XYZ file of C-alpha atoms in Angstrom:
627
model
C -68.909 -34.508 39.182
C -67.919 -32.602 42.586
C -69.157 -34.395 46.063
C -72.287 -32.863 46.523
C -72.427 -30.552 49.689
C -75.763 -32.504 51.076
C -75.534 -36.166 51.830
C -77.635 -38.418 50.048
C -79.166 -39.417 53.579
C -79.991 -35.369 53.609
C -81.705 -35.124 49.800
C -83.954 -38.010 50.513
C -85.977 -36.349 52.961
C -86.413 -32.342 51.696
C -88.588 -31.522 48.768
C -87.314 -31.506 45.227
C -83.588 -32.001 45.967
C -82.569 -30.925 42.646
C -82.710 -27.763 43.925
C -79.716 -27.909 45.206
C -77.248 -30.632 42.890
C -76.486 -28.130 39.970
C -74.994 -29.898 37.362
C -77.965 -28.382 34.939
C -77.639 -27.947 31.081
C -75.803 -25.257 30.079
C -73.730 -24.800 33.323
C -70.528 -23.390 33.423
C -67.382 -25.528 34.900
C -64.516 -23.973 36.302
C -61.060 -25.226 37.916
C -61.447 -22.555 41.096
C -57.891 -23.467 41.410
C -57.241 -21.715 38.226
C -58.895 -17.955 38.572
C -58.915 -15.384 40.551
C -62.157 -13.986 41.156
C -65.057 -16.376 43.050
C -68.402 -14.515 42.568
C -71.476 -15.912 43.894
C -75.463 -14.375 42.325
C -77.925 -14.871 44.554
C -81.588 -14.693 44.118
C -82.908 -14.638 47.265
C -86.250 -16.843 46.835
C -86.690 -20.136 45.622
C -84.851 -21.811 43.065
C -87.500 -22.534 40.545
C -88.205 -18.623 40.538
C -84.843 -17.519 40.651
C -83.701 -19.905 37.635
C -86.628 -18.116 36.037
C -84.640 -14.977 36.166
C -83.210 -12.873 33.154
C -80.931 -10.672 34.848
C -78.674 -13.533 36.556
C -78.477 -15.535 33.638
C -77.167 -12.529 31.562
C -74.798 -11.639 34.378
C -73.706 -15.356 34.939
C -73.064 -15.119 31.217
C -71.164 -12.436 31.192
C -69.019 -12.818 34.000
C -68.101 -16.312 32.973
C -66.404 -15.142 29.872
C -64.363 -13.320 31.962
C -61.244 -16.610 31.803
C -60.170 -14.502 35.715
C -63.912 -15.169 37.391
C -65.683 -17.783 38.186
C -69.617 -16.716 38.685
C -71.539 -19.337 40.633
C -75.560 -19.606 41.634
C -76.956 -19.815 45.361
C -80.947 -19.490 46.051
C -82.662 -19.156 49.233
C -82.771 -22.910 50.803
C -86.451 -23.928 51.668
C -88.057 -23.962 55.171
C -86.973 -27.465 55.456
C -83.804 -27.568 54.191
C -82.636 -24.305 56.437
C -84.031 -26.270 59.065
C -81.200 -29.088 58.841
C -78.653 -26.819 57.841
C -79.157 -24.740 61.184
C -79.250 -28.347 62.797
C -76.653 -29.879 61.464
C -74.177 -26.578 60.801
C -74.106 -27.008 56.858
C -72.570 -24.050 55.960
C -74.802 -22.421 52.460
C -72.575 -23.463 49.376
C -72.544 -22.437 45.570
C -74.709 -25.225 42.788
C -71.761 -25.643 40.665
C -68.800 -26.443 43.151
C -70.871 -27.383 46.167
C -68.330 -25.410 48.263
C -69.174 -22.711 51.265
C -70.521 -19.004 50.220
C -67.924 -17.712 52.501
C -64.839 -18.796 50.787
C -66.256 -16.293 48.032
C -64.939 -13.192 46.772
C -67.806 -11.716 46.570
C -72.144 -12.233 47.155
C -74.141 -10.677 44.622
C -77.695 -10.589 45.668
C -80.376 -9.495 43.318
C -83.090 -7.443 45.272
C -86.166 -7.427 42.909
C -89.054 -7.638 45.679
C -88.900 -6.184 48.886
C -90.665 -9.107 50.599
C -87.419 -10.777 49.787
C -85.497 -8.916 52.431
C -85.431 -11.526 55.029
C -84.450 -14.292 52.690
C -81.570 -11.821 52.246
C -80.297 -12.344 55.829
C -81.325 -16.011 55.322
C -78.518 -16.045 53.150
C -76.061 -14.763 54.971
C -77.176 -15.952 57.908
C -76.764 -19.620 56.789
C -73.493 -18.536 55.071
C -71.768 -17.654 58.249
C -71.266 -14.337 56.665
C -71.862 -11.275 59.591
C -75.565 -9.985 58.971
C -74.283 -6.196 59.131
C -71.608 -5.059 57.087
C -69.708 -3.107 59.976
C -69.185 -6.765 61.704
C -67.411 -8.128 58.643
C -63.544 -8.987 58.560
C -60.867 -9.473 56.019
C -61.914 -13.109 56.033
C -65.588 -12.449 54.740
C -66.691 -11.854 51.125
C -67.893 -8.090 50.074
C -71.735 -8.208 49.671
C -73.637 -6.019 46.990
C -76.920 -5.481 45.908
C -77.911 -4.833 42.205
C -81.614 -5.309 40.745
C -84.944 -2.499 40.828
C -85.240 -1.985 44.878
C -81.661 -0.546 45.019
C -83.468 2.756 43.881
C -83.809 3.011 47.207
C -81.463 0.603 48.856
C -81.390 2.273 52.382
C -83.429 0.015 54.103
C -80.599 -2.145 53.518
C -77.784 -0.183 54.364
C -76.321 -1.834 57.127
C -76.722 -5.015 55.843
C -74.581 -4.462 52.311
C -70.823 -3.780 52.118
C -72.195 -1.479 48.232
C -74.759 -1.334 45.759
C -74.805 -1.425 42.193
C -77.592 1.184 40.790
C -78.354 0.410 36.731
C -77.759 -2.288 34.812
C -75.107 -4.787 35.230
C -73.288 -4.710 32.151
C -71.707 -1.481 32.411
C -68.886 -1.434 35.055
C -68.898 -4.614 36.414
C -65.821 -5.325 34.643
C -64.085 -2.143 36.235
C -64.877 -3.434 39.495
C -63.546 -6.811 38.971
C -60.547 -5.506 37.562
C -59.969 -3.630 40.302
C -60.635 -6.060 42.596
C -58.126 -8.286 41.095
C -55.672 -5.116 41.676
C -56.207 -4.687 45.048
C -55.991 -8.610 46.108
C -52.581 -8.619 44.409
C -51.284 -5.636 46.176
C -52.779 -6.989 49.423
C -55.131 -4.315 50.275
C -57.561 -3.971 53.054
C -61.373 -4.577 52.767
C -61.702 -0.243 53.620
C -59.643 0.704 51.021
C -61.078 -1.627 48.527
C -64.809 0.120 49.591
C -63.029 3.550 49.349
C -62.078 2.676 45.781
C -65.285 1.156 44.815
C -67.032 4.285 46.031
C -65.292 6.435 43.268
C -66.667 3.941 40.310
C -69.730 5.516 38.845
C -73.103 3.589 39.830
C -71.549 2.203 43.117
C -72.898 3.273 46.934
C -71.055 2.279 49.529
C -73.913 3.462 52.190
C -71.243 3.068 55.560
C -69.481 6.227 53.849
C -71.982 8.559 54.556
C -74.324 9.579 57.723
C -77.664 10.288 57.671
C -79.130 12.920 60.387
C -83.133 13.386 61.002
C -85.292 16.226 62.172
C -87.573 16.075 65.400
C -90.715 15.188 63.511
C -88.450 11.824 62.043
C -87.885 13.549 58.527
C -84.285 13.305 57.282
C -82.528 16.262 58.293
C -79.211 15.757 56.249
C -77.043 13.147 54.399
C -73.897 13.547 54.263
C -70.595 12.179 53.412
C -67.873 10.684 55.987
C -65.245 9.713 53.274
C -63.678 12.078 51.136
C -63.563 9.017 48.868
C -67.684 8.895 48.418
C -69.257 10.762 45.849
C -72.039 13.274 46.106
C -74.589 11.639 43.696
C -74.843 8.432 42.446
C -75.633 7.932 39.204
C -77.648 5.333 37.494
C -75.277 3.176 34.802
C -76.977 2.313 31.544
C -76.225 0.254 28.818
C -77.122 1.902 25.479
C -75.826 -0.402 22.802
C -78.046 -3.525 23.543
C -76.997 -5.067 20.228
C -72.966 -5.261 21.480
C -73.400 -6.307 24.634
C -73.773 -9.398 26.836
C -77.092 -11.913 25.984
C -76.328 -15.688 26.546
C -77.029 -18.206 24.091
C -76.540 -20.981 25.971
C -78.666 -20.364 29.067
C -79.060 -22.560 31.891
C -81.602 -25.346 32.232
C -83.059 -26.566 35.298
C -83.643 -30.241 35.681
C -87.461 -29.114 37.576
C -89.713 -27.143 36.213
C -89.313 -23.348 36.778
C -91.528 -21.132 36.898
C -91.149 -19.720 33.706
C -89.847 -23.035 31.884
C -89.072 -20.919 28.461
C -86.364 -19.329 26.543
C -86.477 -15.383 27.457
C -85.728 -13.167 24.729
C -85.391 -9.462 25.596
C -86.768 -7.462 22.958
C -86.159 -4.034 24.043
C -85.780 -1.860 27.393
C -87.649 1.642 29.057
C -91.213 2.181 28.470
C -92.505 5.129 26.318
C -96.059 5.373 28.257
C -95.298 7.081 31.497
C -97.735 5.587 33.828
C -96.897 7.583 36.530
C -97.257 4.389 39.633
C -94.669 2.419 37.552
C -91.436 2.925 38.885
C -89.671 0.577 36.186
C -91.523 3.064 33.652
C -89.643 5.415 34.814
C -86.146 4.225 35.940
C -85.541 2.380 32.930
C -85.117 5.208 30.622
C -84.674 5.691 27.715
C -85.966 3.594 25.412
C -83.888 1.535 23.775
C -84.754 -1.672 21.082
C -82.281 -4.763 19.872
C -81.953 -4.958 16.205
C -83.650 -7.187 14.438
C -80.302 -9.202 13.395
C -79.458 -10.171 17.235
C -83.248 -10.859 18.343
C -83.129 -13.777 15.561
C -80.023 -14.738 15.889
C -79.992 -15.113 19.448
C -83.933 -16.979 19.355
C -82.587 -19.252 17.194
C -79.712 -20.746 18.850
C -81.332 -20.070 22.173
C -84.214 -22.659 21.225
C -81.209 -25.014 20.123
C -79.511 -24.555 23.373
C -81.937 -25.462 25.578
C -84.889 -27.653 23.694
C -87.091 -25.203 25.602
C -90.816 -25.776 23.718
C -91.850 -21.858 24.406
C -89.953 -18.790 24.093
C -90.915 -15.217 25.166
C -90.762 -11.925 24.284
C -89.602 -9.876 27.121
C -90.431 -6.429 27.264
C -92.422 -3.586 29.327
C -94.475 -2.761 26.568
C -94.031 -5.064 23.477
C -96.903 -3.390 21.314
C -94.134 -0.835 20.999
C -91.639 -2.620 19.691
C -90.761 -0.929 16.293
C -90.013 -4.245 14.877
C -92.677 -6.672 16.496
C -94.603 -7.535 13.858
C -91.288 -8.706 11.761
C -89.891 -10.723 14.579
C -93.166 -12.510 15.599
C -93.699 -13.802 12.038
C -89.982 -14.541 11.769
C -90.670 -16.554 14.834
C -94.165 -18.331 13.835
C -91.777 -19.425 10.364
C -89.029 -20.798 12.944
C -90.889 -22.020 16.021
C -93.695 -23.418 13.717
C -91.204 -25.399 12.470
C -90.071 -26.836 15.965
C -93.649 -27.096 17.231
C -92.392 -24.038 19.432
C -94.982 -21.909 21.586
C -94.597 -17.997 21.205
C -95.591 -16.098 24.444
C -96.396 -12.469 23.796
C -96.486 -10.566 27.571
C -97.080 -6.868 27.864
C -99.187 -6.723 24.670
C -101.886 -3.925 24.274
C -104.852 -5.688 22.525
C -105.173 -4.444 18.697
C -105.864 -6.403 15.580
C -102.751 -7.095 15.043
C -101.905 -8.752 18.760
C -104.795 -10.526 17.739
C -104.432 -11.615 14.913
C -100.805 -12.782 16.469
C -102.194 -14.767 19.148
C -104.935 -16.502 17.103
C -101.971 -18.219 15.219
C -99.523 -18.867 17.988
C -102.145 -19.826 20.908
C -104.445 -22.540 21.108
C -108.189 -20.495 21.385
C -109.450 -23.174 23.170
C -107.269 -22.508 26.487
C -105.701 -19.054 26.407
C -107.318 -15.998 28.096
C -106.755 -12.699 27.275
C -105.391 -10.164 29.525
C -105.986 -6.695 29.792
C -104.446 -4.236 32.591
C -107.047 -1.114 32.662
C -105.662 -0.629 36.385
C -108.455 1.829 37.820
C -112.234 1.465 37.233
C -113.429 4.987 36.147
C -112.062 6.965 33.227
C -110.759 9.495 35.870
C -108.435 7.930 37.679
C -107.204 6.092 34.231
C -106.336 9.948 33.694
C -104.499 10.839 37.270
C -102.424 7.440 36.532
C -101.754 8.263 33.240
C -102.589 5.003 31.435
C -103.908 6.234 28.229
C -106.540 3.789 27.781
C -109.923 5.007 27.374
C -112.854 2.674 27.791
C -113.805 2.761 24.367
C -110.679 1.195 23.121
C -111.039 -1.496 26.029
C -114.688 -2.557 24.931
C -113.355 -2.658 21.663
C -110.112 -4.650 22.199
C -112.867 -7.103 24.068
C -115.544 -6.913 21.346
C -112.651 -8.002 18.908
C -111.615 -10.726 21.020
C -114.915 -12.279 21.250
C -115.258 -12.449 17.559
C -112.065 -13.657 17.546
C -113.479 -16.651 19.622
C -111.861 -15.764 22.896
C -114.553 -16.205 25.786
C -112.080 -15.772 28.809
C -110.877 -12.213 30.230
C -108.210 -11.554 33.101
C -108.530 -7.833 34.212
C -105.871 -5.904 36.341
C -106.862 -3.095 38.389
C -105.564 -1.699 41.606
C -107.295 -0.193 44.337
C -105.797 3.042 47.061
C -104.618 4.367 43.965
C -103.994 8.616 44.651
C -107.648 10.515 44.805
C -109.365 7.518 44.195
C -113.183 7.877 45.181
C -116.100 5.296 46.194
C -116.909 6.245 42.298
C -113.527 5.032 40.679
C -113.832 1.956 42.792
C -117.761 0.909 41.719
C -116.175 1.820 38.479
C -114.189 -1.612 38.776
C -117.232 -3.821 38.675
C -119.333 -1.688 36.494
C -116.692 -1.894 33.730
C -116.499 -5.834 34.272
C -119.846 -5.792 33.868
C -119.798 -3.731 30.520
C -116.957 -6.324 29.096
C -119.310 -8.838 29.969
C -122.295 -7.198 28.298
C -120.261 -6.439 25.734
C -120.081 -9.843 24.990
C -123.874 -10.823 24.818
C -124.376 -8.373 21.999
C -122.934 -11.373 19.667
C -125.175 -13.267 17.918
C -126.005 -16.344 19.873
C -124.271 -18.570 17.275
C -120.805 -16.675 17.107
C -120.558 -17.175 21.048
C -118.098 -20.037 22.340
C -120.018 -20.593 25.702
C -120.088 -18.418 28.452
C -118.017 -15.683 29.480
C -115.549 -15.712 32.204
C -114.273 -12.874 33.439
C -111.583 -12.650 36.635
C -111.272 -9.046 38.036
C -108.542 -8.820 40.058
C -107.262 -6.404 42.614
C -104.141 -5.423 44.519
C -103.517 -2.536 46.775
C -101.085 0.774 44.985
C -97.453 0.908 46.800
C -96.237 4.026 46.035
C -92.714 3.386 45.037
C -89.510 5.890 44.838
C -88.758 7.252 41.671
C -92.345 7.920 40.094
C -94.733 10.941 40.371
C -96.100 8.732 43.179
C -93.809 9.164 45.472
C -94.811 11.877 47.850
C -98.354 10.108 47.825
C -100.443 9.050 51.159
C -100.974 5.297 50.890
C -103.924 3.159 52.672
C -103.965 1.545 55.454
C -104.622 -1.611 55.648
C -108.015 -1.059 57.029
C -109.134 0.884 54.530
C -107.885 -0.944 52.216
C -109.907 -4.191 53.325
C -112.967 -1.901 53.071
C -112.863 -0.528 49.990
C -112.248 -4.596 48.388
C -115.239 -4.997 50.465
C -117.488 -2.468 48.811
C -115.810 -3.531 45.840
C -117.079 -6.860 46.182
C -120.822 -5.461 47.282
C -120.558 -3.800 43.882
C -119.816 -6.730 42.095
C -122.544 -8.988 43.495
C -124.960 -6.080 42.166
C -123.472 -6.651 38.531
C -125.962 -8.033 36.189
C -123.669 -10.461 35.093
C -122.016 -11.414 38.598
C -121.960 -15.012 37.706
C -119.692 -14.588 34.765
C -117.421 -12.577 37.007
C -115.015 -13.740 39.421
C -112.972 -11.507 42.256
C -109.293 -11.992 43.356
C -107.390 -9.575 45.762
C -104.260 -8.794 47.373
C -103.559 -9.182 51.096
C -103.259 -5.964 52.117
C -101.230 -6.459 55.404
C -98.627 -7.421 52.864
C -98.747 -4.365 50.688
C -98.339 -2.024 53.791
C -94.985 -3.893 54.752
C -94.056 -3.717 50.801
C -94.967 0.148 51.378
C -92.999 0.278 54.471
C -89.351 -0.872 52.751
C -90.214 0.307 49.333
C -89.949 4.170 50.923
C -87.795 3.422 54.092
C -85.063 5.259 55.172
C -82.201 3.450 57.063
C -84.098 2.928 60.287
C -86.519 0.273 58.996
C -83.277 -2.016 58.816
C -83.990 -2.367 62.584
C -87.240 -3.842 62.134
C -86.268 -5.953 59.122
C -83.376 -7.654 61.535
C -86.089 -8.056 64.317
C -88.593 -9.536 62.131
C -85.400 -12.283 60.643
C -84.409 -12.752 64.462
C -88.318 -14.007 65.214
C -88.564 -16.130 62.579
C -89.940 -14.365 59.847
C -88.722 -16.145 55.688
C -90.399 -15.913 52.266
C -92.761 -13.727 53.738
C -93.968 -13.145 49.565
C -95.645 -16.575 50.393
C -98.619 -16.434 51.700
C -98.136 -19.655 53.241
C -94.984 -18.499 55.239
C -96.195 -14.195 56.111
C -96.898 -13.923 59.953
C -98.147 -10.227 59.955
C -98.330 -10.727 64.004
C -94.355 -11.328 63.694
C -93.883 -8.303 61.551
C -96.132 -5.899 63.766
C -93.944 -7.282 67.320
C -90.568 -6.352 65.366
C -92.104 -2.627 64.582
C -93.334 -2.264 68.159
C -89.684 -3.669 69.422
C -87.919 -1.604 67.498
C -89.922 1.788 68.102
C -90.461 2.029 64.025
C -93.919 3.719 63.364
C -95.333 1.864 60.152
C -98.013 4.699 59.213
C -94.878 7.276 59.261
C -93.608 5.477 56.030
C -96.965 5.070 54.020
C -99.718 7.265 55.634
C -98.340 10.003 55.214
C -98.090 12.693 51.776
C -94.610 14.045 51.674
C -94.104 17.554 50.904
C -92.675 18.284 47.920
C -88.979 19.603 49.409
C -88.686 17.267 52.013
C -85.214 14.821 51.331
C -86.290 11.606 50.424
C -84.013 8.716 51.496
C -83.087 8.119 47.927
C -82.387 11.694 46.795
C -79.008 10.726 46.643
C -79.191 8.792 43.828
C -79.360 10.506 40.308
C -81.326 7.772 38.363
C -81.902 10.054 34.752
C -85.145 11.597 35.183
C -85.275 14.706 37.200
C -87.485 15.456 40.681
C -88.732 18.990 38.718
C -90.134 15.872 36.262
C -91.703 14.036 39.012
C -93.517 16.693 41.004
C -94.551 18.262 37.655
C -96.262 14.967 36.684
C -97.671 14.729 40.330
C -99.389 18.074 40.044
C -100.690 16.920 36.535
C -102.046 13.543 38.323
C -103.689 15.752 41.107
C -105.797 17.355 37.893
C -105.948 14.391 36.347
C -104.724 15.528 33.353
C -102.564 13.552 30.839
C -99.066 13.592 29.785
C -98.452 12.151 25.865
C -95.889 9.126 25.660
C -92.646 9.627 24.152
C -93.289 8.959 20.927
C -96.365 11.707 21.126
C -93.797 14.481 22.818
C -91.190 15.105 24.849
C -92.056 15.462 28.527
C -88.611 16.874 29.266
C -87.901 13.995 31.902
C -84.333 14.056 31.913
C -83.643 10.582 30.551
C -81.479 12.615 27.229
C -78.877 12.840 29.639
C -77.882 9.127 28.739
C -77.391 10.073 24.857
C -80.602 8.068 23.145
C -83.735 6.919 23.114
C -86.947 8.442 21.232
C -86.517 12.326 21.660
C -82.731 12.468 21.728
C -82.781 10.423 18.252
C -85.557 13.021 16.830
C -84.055 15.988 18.313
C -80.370 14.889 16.585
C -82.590 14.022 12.924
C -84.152 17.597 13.557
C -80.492 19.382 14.347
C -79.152 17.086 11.086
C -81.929 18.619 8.491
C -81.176 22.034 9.230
């Protein structure tokens, strides 16, 4: 095993060292002597969430098979541990060879939550890597961002050497390869940006200039390179059944926080809600076959001894081929004394009859995501649920034996009224009611239901995103009205409240629709202190507001305020499948509340056929076939 990077003196005294020893089942071991490519992933957060992470174990997969590159893990070091290595001058080092970040090739960071942005330049902070990208030298490795806040990554522009927008298994290769190329030929780190810049999916954000208008719109972006190109387009992999999936995957030696095998049943969404941005960028639909899925859960579960394994999906009810592959795995698992975990499933008798086999009654809760109160707003949001089929889905439940409910709903959503809100507790209420109309003797106990709330982000990307969003005022008045309305329930005792802080949603809002200048702020906000601010435990909104007012950056300019239509949005550049004619079309709809069928219902002509599949390319080609 390699000398560990902390000394033994050092792991004694921080919390759960194994953090930071590596060495976990399934790891790969390299001779870095022996290749020529040294990539680090990063998740930037701790490690027993990023180990719980799909997308870096597919891409540490994949890049491993590469016999050229050697992919390596870092996570963001905890409070104490940064402490000592600022102290003490440990430089941040990779799990598996224990050796310093900056002797890398290259730092991949995954940027899946925007309150991750400091831990970002906790990373390279600690990594002696420059913090902006213009300040970096031959010596340093090329940064790049991949993951779902790159759809707009220009809050991070001067932070990144280049982004990767899609998913990863597309041209990764074709930027290693030329990588390789350009070390061999001794090339400089401009040229090898230049290069990058003309590989599709890749933004190199110091080749282009962005200008802004009086009233602090954007007035122009523009190229500075002849080498950049003028749209960058989202990468997509549409054969999921040829490409990369590990079967071995890691293994942490502490519990993570999703301590299960992952299997990834299918990608895009066909139900358009129109605040879900990964709804929307993930496009089209497209499903594993049924040969890979049990293939891969089967020597997946051998790999690993994991004792649950999940189905990973953004809408599993419409997985063609659920109900096949969940019996398949009740056979297999049931075998192995293996727990099934169905996520994302819309409650119908089959799901229930499903989770009545795989879960034990007793303890599971069921969990149902109507997301606004009133039928209404269900409508402007597009969920297609109607309360009917809720109180139902309950009803069945509760013969079923269930007697526990979790319910999702979100409050500042657009045109929401005092009405729509009320409408929160008042359908709570009717779940609960719904309940009492059983028989005394086919009850198990009491009903508990948890309502919980968090505040709408409008996010790039989705008919959302020219909305107004809250303030954080009003948002902490309309939870408290919410909460008057819940203590005037009938059935108040069965129902709990939770909610969001909502100082935390306006800084999500802030970066989620930033434009380059928020950067400022973000570096401000590092420089006093601020680190896992998606912990509650760890956010300092007083930091947050000093680094706005220091750096002249006007929060309510970035989330209280509705966009026009035309106005250049700092991620127009990017060409992610579905057009903007889509997007305010389904905006307007919203504003009428009126609803748009899913995919399988009709084609809403969003611009996702441009990738060659999914549901209405397939039945458009089988209608052009039969003629």
């Amino acid at each position: 095993m390699k000398k560990l990077a902390l000394s033994d003196e050092i792991l004694m005294t921080i919390d759960k060292p194994a953090r930071y020893i590596g060495n976990e089942t399934n790891m790969v071991v390299k001779d870095t002597n022996a290749v020529d490519i040294r990539f680090c992933m990063c998740f930037p957060d701790v490690y027993e969430i990023g180990m719980s992470h799909l997308g870096i174990q597919i891409l540490y997969d994949m890049f491993n098979r590469r016999e050229d590159t050697y992919c390596e893990r870092v996570y963001s070091p905890w409070p104490d541990l940064d402490k000592i290595m600022r102290e003490k001058k440990i430089p941040l080092f990779a799990l598996e060879s224990q050796e310093p970040i900056k002797k890398f090739d290259f730092l991949g960071i995954t940027l899946q939550y925007e309150m991750c942005y400091t831990n970002v330049l906790q990373i390279l902070d600690l990594s002696g890597i420059p913090l902006l990208a213009k300040d970096r030298t031959e010596e340093d490795p090329f940064v790049l961002g991949g993951g779902p806040c790159t759809y707009n990554p220009e809050p991070l522009a001067d932070f990144f050497d280049f982004f990767y927008i899609g998913e990863g298994e597309t041209v990764y290769d074709q930027l290693l390869d030329l990588y390789k190329e350009h070390k061999q030929q001794g090339g400089s780190r401009k040229e090898y940006l230049e290069k990058v810049a003309q590989i599709e999916g890749i933004y190199v954000p110091s080749l282009y200039d962005v200008t802004y208008k009086e009233d602090g719109t954007i007035e122009r972006f523009n190229k500075n390179n002849d080498h950049a190109k003028d749209k960058i387009k989202k990468q997509v992999e549409m054969k999921l059944e040829n490409t990369y999936y590990p079967k071995k995957p890691l293994v942490p030696y502490i519990r993570a926080t999703q301590d299960r095998v992952v299997l990834e049943i299918q990608r895009g969404c066909i139900r358009g809600c129109r605040f879900c941005q990964a709804g929307m960028v993930y496009r089209p639909v497209r499903e594993r076959s049924m040969d890979f899925l049990k293939e891969y859960a089967t020597e997946m579960l051998k790999a690993t001894g994991h004792e649950e394994i999940s189905l990973s999906s953004l809408s599993s009810s419409d997985f063609s081929g659920l109900q096949e592959l969940v019996y398949f795995l009740i056979e297999e698992c049931g075998k192995q004394k293996v727990n099934i975990s169905l996520p994302s499933l819309r409650i119908d008798a089959f799901a229930l009859d499903v989770m009545s086999k795989v879960q034990d009654v007793k303890k599971s809760s069921l969990t149902f995501a109507p997301e606004a109160g009133s039928q209404r707003l269900r409508d402007v949001i597009n969920k297609g649920l109607t309360e009917e089929t809720i109180l139902n889905g309950a009803m069945e439940a509760f013969k079923g034996g269930w007697n526990r409910v979790k319910l999702y709903f979100m409050l500042g959503l657009p045109t929401e009224n005092e009405e729509d809100i009320e409408g929160i507790a008042i359908l709570s209420d009717k779940i609960a009611r719904e309940y009492y109309t059983l028989p005394k003797e086919q009850r198990n106990g009491k009903i508990g239901i948890t309502a919980s709330t968090s505040f709408f982000v409008p996010k790039p990307f989705t008919p959302f995103q020219w909305s107004r969003m809250d303030t954080a005022k009003e948002y902490l008045s309309k939870q408290h009205f919410l909460r008057s309305k819940f203590n005037e329930q009938l059935n108040k005792k069965s129902i709990k409240y939770n909610w969001h802080e909502a100082e935390l949603s306006v800084l999500e809002g802030v970066f989620a629709r930033g434009d380059r200048r928020v950067g400022q702020a973000l570096l401000a906000a590092y420089k006093e202190g601020c680190l896992f601010d998606s912990w509650s435990e760890f956010y300092d909104n007083d930091k947050w507001e000093k680094a706005f007012a220091d750096t002249g950056i006007d929060i309510d300019f970035y989330t209280c305020r509705e966009r026009e239509i035309d106005e250049i949005l700092p991620w127009d550049f990017i060409d992610a499948g579905i057009t903007k004619a889509f997007l305010a079309r389904e905006y307007k709809q919203a504003k009428e509340a009126k609803l748009t069928p899913n995919c399988k219902m009709a084609c809403s002509a969003c611009g996702a056929t441009v990738f060659g599949g999914g549901i209405c390319f397939e039945t458009r080609e089988q209608e052009v076939s039969a003629k």
